[in-house]
Coordinates of C-alpha atoms and ligand atoms in Angstrom, one line a residue:
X1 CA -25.3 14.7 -6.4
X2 CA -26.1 11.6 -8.6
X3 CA -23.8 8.9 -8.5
X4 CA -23.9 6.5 -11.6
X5 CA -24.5 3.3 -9.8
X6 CA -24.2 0.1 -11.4
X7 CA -23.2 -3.1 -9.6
X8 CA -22.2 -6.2 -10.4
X9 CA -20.3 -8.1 -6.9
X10 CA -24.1 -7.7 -5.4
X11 CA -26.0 -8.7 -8.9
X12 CA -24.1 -11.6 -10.2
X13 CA -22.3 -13.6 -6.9
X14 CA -24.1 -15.2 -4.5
X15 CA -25.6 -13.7 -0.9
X16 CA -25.8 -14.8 2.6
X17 CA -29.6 -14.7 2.8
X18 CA -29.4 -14.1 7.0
X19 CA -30.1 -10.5 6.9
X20 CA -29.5 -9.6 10.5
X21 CA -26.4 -7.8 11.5
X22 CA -25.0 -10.8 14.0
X23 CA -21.4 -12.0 14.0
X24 CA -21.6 -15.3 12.3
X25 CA -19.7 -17.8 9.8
X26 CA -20.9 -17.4 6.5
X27 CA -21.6 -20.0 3.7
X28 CA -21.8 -20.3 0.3
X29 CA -22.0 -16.7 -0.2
X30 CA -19.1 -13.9 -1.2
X31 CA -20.8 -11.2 0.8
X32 CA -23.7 -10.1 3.5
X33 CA -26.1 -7.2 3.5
X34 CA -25.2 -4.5 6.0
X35 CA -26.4 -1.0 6.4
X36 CA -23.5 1.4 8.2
X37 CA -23.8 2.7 11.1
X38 CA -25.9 6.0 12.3
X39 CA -22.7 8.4 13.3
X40 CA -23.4 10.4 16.1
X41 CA -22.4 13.9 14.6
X42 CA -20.4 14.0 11.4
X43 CA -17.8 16.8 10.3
X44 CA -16.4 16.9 6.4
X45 CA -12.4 16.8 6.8
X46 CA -10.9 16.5 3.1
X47 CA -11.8 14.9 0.1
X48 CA -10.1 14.4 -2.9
X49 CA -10.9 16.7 -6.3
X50 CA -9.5 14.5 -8.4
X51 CA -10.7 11.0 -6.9
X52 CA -14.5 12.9 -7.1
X53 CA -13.9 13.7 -10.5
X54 CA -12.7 9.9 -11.3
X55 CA -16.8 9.3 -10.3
X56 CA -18.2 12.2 -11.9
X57 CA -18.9 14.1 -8.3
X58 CA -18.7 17.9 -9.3
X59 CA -16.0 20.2 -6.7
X60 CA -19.5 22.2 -5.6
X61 CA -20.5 18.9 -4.1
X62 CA -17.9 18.3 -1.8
X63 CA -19.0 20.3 0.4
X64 CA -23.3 19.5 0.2
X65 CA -24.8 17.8 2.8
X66 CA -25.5 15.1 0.8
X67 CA -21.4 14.4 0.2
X68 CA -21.0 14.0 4.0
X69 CA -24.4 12.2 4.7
X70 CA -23.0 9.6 2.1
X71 CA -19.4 9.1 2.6
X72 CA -19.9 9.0 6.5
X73 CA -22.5 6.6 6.4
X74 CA -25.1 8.4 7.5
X75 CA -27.6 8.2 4.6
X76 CA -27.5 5.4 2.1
X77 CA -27.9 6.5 -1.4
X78 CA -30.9 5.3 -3.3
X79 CA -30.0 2.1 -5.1
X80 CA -27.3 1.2 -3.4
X81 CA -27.6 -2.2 -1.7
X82 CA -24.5 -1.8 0.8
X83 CA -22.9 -5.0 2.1
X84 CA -19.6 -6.5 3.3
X85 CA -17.5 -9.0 1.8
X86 CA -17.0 -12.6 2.9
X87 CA -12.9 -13.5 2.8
X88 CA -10.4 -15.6 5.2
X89 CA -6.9 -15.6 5.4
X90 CA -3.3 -16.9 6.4
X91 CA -2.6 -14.1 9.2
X92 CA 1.5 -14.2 9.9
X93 CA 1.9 -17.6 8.2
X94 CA -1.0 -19.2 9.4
X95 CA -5.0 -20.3 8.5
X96 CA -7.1 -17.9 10.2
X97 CA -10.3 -19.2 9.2
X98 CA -13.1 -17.0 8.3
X99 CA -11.9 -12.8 8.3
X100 CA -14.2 -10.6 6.2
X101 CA -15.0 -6.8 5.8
X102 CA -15.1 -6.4 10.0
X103 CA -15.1 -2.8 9.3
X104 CA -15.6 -2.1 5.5
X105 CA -19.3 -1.5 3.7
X106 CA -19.4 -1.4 0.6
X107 CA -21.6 1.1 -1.2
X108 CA -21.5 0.2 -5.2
X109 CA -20.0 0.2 -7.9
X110 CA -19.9 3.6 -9.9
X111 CA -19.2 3.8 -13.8
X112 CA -18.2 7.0 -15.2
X113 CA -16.1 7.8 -18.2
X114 CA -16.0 4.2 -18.9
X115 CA -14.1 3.7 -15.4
X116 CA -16.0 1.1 -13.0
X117 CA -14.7 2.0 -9.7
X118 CA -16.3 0.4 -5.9
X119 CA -16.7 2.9 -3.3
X120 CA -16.2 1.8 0.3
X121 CA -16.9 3.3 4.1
X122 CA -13.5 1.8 6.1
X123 CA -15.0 2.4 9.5
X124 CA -19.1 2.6 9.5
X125 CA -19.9 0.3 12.1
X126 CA -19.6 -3.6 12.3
X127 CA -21.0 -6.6 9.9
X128 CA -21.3 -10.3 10.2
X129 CA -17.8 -10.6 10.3
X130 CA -16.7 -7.8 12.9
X131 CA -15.8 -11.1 14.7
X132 CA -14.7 -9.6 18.5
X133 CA -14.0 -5.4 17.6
X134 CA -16.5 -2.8 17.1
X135 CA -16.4 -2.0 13.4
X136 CA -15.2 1.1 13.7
X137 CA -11.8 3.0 12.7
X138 CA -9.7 6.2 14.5
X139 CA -9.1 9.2 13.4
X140 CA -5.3 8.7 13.4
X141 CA -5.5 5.2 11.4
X142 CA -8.3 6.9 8.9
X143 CA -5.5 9.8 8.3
X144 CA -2.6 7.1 7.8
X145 CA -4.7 5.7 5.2
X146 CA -6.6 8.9 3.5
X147 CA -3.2 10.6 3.0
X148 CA -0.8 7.3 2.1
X149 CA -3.4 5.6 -0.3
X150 CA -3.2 8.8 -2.5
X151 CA 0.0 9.7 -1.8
X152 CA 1.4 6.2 -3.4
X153 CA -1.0 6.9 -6.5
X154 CA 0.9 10.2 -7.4
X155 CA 4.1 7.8 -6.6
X156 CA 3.2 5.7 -9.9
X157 CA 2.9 2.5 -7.3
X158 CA -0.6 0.5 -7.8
X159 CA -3.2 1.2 -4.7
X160 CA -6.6 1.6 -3.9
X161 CA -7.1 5.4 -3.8
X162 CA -9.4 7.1 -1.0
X163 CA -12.4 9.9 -2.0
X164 CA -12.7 11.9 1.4
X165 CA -12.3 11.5 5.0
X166 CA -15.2 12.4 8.0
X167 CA -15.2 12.4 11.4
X168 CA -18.3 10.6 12.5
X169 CA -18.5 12.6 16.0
X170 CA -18.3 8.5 18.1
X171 CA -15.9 7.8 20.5
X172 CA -13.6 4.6 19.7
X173 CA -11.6 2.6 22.6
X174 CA -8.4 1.6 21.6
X175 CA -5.2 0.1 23.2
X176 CA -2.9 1.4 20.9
X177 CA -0.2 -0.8 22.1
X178 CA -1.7 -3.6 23.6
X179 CA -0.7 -2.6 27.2
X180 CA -3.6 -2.5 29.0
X181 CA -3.5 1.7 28.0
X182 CA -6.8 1.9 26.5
X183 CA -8.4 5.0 25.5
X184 CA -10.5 6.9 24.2
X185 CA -10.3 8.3 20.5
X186 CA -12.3 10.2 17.6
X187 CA -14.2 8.0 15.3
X188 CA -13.5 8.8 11.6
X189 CA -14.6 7.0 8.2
X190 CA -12.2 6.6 5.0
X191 CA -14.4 6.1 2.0
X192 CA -11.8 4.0 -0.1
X193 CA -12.0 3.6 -4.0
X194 CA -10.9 0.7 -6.3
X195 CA -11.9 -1.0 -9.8
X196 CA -12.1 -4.2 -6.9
X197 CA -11.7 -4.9 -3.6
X198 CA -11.0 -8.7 -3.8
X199 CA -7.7 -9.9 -1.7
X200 CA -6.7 -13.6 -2.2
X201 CA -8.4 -13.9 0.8
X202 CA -11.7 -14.2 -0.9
X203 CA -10.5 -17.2 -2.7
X204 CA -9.1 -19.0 -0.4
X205 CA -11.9 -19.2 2.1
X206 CA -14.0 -21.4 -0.4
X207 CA -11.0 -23.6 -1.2
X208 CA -10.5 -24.3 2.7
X209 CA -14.2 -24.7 3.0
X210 CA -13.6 -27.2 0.0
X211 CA -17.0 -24.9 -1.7
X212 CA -15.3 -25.7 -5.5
X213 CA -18.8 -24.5 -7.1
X214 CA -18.5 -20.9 -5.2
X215 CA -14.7 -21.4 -5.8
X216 CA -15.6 -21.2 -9.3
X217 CA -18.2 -18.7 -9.7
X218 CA -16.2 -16.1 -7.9
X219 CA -13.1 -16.8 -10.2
X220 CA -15.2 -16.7 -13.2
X221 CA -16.6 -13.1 -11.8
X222 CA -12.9 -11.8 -11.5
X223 CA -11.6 -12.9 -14.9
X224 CA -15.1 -11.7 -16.9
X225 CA -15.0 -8.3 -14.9
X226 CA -10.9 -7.7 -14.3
X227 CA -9.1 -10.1 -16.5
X228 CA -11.0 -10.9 -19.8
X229 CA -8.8 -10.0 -22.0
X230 CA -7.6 -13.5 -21.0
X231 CA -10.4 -15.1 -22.5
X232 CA -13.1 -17.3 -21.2
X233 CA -12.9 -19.3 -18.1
X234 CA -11.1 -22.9 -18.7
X235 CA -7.9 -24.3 -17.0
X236 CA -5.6 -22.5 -19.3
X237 CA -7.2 -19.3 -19.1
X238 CA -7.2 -20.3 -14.9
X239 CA -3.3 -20.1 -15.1
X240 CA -2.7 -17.2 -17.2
X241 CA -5.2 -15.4 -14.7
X242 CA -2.5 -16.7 -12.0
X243 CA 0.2 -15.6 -13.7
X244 CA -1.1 -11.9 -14.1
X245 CA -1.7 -11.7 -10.5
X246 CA 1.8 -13.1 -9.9
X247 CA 3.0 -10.5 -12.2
X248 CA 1.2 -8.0 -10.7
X249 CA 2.0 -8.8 -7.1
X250 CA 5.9 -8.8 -7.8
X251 CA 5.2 -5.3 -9.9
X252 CA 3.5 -3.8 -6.7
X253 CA 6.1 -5.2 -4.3
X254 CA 9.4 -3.8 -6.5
X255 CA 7.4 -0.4 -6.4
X256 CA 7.3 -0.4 -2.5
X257 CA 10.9 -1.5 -3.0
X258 CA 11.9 1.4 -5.1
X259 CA 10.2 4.4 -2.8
X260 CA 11.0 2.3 0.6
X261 CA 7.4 1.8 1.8
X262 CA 7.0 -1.4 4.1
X263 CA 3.1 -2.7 4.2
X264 CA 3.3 -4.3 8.0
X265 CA 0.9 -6.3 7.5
X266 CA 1.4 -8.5 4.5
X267 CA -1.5 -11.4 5.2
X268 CA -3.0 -13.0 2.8
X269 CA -6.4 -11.1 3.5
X270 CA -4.6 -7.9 2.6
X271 CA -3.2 -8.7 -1.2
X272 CA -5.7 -7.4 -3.5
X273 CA -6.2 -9.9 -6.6
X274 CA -5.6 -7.1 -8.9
X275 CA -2.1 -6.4 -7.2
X276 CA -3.1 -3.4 -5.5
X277 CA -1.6 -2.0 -2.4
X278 CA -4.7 -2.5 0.0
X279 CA -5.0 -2.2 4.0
X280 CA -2.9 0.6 5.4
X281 CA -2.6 -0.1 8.6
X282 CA 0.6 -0.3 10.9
X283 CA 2.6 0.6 7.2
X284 CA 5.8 2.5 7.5
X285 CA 8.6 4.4 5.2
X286 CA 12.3 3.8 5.6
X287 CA 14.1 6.4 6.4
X288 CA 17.5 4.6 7.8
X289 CA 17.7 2.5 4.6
X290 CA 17.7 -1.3 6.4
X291 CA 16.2 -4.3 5.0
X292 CA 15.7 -5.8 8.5
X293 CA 13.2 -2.8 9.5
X294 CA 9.0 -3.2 9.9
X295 CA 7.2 -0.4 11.6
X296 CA 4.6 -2.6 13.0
X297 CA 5.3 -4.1 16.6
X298 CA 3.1 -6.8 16.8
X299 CA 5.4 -8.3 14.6
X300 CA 8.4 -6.7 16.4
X301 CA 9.6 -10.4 17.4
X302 CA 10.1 -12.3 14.3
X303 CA 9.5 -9.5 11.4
X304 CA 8.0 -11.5 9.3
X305 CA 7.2 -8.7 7.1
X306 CA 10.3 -6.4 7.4
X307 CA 11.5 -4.2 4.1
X308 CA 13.8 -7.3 2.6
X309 CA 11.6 -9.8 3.1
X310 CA 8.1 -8.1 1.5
X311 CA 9.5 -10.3 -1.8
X312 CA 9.8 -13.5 -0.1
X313 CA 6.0 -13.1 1.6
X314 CA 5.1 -11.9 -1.6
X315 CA 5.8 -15.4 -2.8
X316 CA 4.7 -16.9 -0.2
X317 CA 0.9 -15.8 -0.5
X318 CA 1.1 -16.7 -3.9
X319 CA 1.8 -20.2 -3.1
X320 CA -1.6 -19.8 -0.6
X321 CA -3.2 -18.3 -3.6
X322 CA -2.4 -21.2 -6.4
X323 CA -3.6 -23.8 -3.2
X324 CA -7.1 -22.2 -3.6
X325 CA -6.9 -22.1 -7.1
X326 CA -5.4 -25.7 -7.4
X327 CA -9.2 -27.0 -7.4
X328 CA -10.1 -25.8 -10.5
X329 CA -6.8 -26.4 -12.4
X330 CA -5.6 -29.8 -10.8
X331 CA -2.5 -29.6 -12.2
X332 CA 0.5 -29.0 -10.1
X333 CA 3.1 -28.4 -12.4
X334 CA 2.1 -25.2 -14.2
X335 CA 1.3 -23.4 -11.0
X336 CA 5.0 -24.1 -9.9
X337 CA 6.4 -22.9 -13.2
X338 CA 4.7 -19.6 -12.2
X339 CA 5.8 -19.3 -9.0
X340 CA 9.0 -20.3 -10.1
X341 CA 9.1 -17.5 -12.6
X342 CA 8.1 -15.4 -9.7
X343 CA 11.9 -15.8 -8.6
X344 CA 13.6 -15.7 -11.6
X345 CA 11.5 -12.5 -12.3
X346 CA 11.9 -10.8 -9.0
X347 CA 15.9 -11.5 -9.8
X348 CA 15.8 -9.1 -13.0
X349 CA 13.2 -6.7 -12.1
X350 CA 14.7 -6.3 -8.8
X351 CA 18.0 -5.3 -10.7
X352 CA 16.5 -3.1 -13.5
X353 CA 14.5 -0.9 -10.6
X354 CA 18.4 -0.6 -8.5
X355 CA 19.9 0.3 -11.9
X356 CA 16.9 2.8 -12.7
X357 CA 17.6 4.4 -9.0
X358 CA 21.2 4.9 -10.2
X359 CA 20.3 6.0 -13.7
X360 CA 22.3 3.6 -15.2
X361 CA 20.8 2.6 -18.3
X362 CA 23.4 0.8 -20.3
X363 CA 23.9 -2.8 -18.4
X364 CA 26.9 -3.7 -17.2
X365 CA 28.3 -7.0 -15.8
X366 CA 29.7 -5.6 -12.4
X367 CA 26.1 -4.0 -11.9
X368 CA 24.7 -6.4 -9.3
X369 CA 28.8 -6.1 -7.3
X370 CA 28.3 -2.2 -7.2
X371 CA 24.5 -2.2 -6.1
X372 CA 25.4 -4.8 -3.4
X373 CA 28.5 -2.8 -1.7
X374 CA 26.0 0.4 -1.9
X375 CA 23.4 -1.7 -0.2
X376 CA 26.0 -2.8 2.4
X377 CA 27.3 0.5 2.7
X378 CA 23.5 2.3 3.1
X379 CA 23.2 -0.1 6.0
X380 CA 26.1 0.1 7.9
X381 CA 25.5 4.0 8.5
X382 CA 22.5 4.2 8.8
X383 CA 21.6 6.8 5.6
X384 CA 18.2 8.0 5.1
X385 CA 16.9 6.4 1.9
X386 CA 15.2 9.2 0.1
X387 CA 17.7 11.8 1.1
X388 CA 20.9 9.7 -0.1
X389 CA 19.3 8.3 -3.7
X390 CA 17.9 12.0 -4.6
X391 CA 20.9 13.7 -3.5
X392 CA 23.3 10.7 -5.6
X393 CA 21.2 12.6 -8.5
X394 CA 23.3 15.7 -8.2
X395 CA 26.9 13.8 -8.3
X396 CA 29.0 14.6 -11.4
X397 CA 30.4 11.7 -13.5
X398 CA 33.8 13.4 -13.2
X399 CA 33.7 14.7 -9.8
X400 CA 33.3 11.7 -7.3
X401 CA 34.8 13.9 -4.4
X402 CA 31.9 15.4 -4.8
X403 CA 29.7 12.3 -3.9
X404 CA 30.5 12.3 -0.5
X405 CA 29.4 15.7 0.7
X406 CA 25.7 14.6 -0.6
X407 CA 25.8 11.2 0.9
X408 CA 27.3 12.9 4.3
X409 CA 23.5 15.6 4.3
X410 CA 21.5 11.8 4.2
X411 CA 24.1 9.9 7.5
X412 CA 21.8 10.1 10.7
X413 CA 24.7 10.3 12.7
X414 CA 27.7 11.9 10.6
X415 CA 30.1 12.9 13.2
X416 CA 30.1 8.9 14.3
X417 CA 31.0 7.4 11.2
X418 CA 34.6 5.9 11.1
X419 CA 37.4 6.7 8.9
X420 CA 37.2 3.4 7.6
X421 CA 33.5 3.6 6.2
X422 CA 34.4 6.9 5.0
X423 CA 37.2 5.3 3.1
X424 CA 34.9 2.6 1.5
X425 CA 32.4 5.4 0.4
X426 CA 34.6 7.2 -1.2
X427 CA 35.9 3.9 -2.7
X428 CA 32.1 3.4 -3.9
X429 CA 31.7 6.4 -4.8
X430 CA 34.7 6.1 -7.0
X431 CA 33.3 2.9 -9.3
X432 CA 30.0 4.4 -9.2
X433 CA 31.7 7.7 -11.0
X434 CA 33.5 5.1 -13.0
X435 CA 30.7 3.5 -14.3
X436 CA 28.6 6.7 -15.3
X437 CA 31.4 7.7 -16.9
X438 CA 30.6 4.4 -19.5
X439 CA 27.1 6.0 -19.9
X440 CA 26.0 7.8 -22.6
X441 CA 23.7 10.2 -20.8
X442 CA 24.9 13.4 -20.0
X443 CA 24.8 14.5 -15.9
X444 CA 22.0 16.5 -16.6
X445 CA 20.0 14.0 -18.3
X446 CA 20.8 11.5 -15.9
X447 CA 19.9 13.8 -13.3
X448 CA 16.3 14.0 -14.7
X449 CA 15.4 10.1 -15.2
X450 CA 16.9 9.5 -11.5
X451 CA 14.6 12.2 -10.6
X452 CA 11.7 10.1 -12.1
X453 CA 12.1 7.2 -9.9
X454 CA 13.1 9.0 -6.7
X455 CA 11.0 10.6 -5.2
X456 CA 12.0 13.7 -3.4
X457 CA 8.6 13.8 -1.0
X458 CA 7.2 10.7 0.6
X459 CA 4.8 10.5 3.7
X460 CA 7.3 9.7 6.4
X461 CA 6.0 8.3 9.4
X462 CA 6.5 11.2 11.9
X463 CA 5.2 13.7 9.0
X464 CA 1.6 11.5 9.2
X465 CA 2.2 11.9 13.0
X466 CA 2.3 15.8 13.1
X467 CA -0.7 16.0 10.9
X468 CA -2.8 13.6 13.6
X469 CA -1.8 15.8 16.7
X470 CA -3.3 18.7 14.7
X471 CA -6.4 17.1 13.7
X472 CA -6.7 15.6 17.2
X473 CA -6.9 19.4 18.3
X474 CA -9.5 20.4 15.4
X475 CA -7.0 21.6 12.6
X476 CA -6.9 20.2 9.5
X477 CA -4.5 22.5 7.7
X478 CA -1.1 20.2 7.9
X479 CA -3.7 16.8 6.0
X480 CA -4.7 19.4 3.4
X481 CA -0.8 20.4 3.0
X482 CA 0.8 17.0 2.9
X483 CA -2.1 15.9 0.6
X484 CA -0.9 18.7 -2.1
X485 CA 2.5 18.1 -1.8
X486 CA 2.5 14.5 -2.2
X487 CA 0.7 14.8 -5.6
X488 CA 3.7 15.8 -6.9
X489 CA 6.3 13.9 -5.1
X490 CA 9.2 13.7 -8.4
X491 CA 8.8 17.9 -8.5
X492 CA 11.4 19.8 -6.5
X493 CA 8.2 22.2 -4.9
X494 CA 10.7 24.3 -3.0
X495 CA 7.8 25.6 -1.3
X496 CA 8.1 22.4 0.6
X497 CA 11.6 22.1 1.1
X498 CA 11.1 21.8 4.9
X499 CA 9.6 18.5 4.6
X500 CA 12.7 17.2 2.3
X501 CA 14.6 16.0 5.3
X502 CA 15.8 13.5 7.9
X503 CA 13.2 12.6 10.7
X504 CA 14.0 14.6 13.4
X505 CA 15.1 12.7 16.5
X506 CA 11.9 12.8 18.7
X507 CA 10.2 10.6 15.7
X508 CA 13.1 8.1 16.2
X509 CA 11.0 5.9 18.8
X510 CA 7.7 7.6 19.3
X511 CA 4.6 5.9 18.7
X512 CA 2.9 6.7 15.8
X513 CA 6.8 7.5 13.9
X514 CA 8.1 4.1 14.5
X515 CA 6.4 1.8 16.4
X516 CA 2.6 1.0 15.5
X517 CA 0.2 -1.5 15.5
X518 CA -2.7 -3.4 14.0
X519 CA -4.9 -2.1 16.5
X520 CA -6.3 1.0 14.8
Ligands
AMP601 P1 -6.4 -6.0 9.1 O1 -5.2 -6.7 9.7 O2 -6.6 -4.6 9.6 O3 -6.4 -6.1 7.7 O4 -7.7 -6.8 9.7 C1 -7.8 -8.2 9.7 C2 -9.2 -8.6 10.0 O5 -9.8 -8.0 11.1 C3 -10.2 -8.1 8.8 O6 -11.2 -9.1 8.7 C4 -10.8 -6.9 9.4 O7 -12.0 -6.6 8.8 C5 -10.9 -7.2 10.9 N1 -10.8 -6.0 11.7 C6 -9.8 -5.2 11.9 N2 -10.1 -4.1 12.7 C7 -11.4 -4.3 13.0 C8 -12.4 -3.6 13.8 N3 -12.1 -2.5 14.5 N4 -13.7 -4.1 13.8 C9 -14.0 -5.2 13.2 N5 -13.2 -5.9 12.4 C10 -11.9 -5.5 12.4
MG602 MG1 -7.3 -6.3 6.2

């Protein structure tokens, strides 16, 4: 197995020239040279056929020695220099100084069929900037990530993908709660793949370290390598590089929007420049649709990063992003009219993807009325999100009776919902009919482009859960089936119907399901 190795982070940005592995603050540099770790006893779990074949790895080689040595750390291949990256962050609204790849090593960067992709252990041991953990990630976080990185690929939403998934045979202490319950758990290493792994993070570090020159060089990097279509660096070409990463952050955040995926952890070390989703970590899927919902429970109190506000935040590292970029502009006023347009925006893209979930393609002035009562309606009994908007698919434009037999399979807790809110969904369901019935599209038709957008399988949170007990235990068969099914999560699959419905109620507050934290 040859990789086609070619870097450019390593070659052409500058390098902390301490070469010991010791926690420290770093300097004029954009990364450190680390080796991983030496795992203890690896084992090959899954890895991704098509992801390999992205990098020009052939199926036989999956399953070689080498594949495992490699993507668990254990050997380094030749010519690669590994190393970890050098970024800071706001962490839940504030400055956190100096962050950094505490648990990431890069490998390279691999070109194959004119794709440059960088190839990344999540897990191999701990770098300069491991600060106070161990480097090292759990089998149940490397799972969460493995299966929901590629499962939001096949969704159409924008992510960093993952190539394969290893046990490394260590034992990792964890308190998976923070409670003082710590123990012990299987050590496992994601190898993670994206054209970049910059976060705003990176940028931002040199701006609060007031390093313009490095502040420069490492923008100049991004918009030659990611963005030069744009042209060559100079203020101007500075602020239409901001405002495609403002485009592409509100892009990424109206996917999650559209399949119900909340990110947990929206810091400003975790939004990838290139408006990738990046960092799963305590991430979660709706399943009661509610805006006010965030799996992650160290941020149980003030929910900074609940489903409706992911927008807002969204926004809100921008505005951390144009500071750190302010340097090299100096102009105030054009990096507000980009945020600004961020809003206005959000405002119509926001609509057209509600619209697109109700096939309506026609537009119609009472659009945003009839979206908002569903909204209303969706929350006040409590409906499961993918359920209700691929079941809606089915209505009829002349049969809104219908309607509320398919919105009844997607209530948690039918028998409890009042005659009044039964009244006001058949009233919804009733203008919703209404308003088809002004569409040109025929039910069938509609039925198909609704069927584009909704997804009828995502990775809900308990369905993750039942595939960790069983790896916990040695089998590997339930990764390996929600990883097939979720390539093709728009396809009815009927072989998978089981997994097309509510989360049972044991999920409701178990850890793992509902309640998880950074602490993977
Ligand atoms: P996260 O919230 O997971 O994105 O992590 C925030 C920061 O903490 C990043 O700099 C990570 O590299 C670092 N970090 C998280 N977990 C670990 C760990 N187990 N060991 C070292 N660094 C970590
Ligand atoms: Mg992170």
């Amino acid at each position: 197995m040859k990789l086609n190795l070619d870097d450019t982070f390593n070659i052409e940005l500058p390098a902390d020239p301490v070469m010991e592995n010791t926690r420290r603050q770093v300097f004029e540099a954009c990364f450190s040279y680390v080796k991983p770790r030496k795992p203890s006893a690896t084992q090959y779990i899954h890895a991704s056929q098509e992801m390999a074949k992205a990098l020009g790895i052939k199926s036989k080689d999956l399953d070689s020695k080498a594949f495992l040595d490699i993507f668990s750390g254990n050997e380094v291949m030749e010519d690669s220099n590994p190393y970890a990256m050098c970024y800071g962050g706001h962490q839940f609204g504030h400055w956190a100084g100096q962050l950094g790849d505490g648990r990431a090593i890069n490998l390279g960067e691999v070109v194959h069929d004119n794709n440059r992709w960088a190839l990344q252990l999540k897990g191999a041991g701990e770098t300069p900037y491991s600060r106070t953990a161990d480097g090292l990630a759990v089998l149940r976080s490397s799972i969460r990530e493995y299966l929901c990185s590629e499962a939001m690929y096949h969704l159409g939403v924008p992510t960093t993908r993952a190539l394969s998934l290893m046990l490394t045979g260590d034992q990792v202490l964890r308190d998976m709660l923070y409670n003082g319950n710590a123990a012990y758990e299987k050590g496992a290493v994601v190898c993670r793949v994206a054209p970049s792994f910059l976060r705003f993070g990176n940028y931002e570090i040199f701006a609060a370290r007031q390093d313009h020159k490095n502040l420069k060089v490492l923008v100049d990097y991004t918009i030659k390598h990611f963005f030069s279509h744009l042209g060559e660096p100079s203020k101007e070409v500075y602020l239409k590089f901001f405002q495609k990463v403002t485009d592409r952050t509100l892009d990424m955040i109206i996917h999650w929007q559209r399949v119900g995926f909340v990110h947990g952890v929206m810091n400003t070390d975790n939004m990838s420049i290139l408006g990738l989703t990046i960092d799963y970590g305590p991430y979660g899927w709706l399943e009661g649709f509610d805006f006010g919902w965030t799996p992650n429970t160290t941020d149980k109190q003030h929910k900074r990063y609940r489903y409706g506000n992911q927008p807002n935040i969204g926004l809100w590292n921008l505005y951390q992003l144009a500071n750190a970029l302010y340097p090299l502009i100096e102009a105030t006023e054009p990096l507000e009219t980009i945020l600004n347009s961020y809003k206005s925006n959000f405002e119509v893209k926001s609509l057209e993807m509600m619209r697109s979930k109700l096939g309506l393609i026609d537009t119609d002035k009472d659009d945003k009325k009839l979206i908002a009562a569903l909204e209303d309606l969706l929350l006040a009994s409590e409906t499961d999100m993918t359920i209700f908007f691929r079941n809606l698919s089915r209505l009829k434009k002349d049969n809104s009776e219908n309607g509320l037999k398919l919105v009844h399979d997607a209530f948690y807790n039918p028998t409890e919902i009042s005659d009044s809110l039964r009244q006001q969904w058949t009233l919804w369901l009733e203008s919703y009919t209404e308003r088809l019935q002004k569409e040109s599209l025929s039910d069938d038709e509609r039925q198909a482009k609704m069927n584009s957008v909704n997804p009828k399988y995502v990775l809900r949170n308990y369905m993750a859960q039942l595939a960790i007990d069983d790896a916990d235990k040695g089998d590997y068969k339930l990764i390996d089936e929600l990883f097939n099914m979720l390539k093709n999560p728009y396809d009815e699959q009927p072989e998978y119907e089981k997994w097309f419905a509510k989360r049972p109620e044991w999920a409701r507050h178990k850890v793992g399901c509902s309640m998880l934290s950074c602490s993977s």
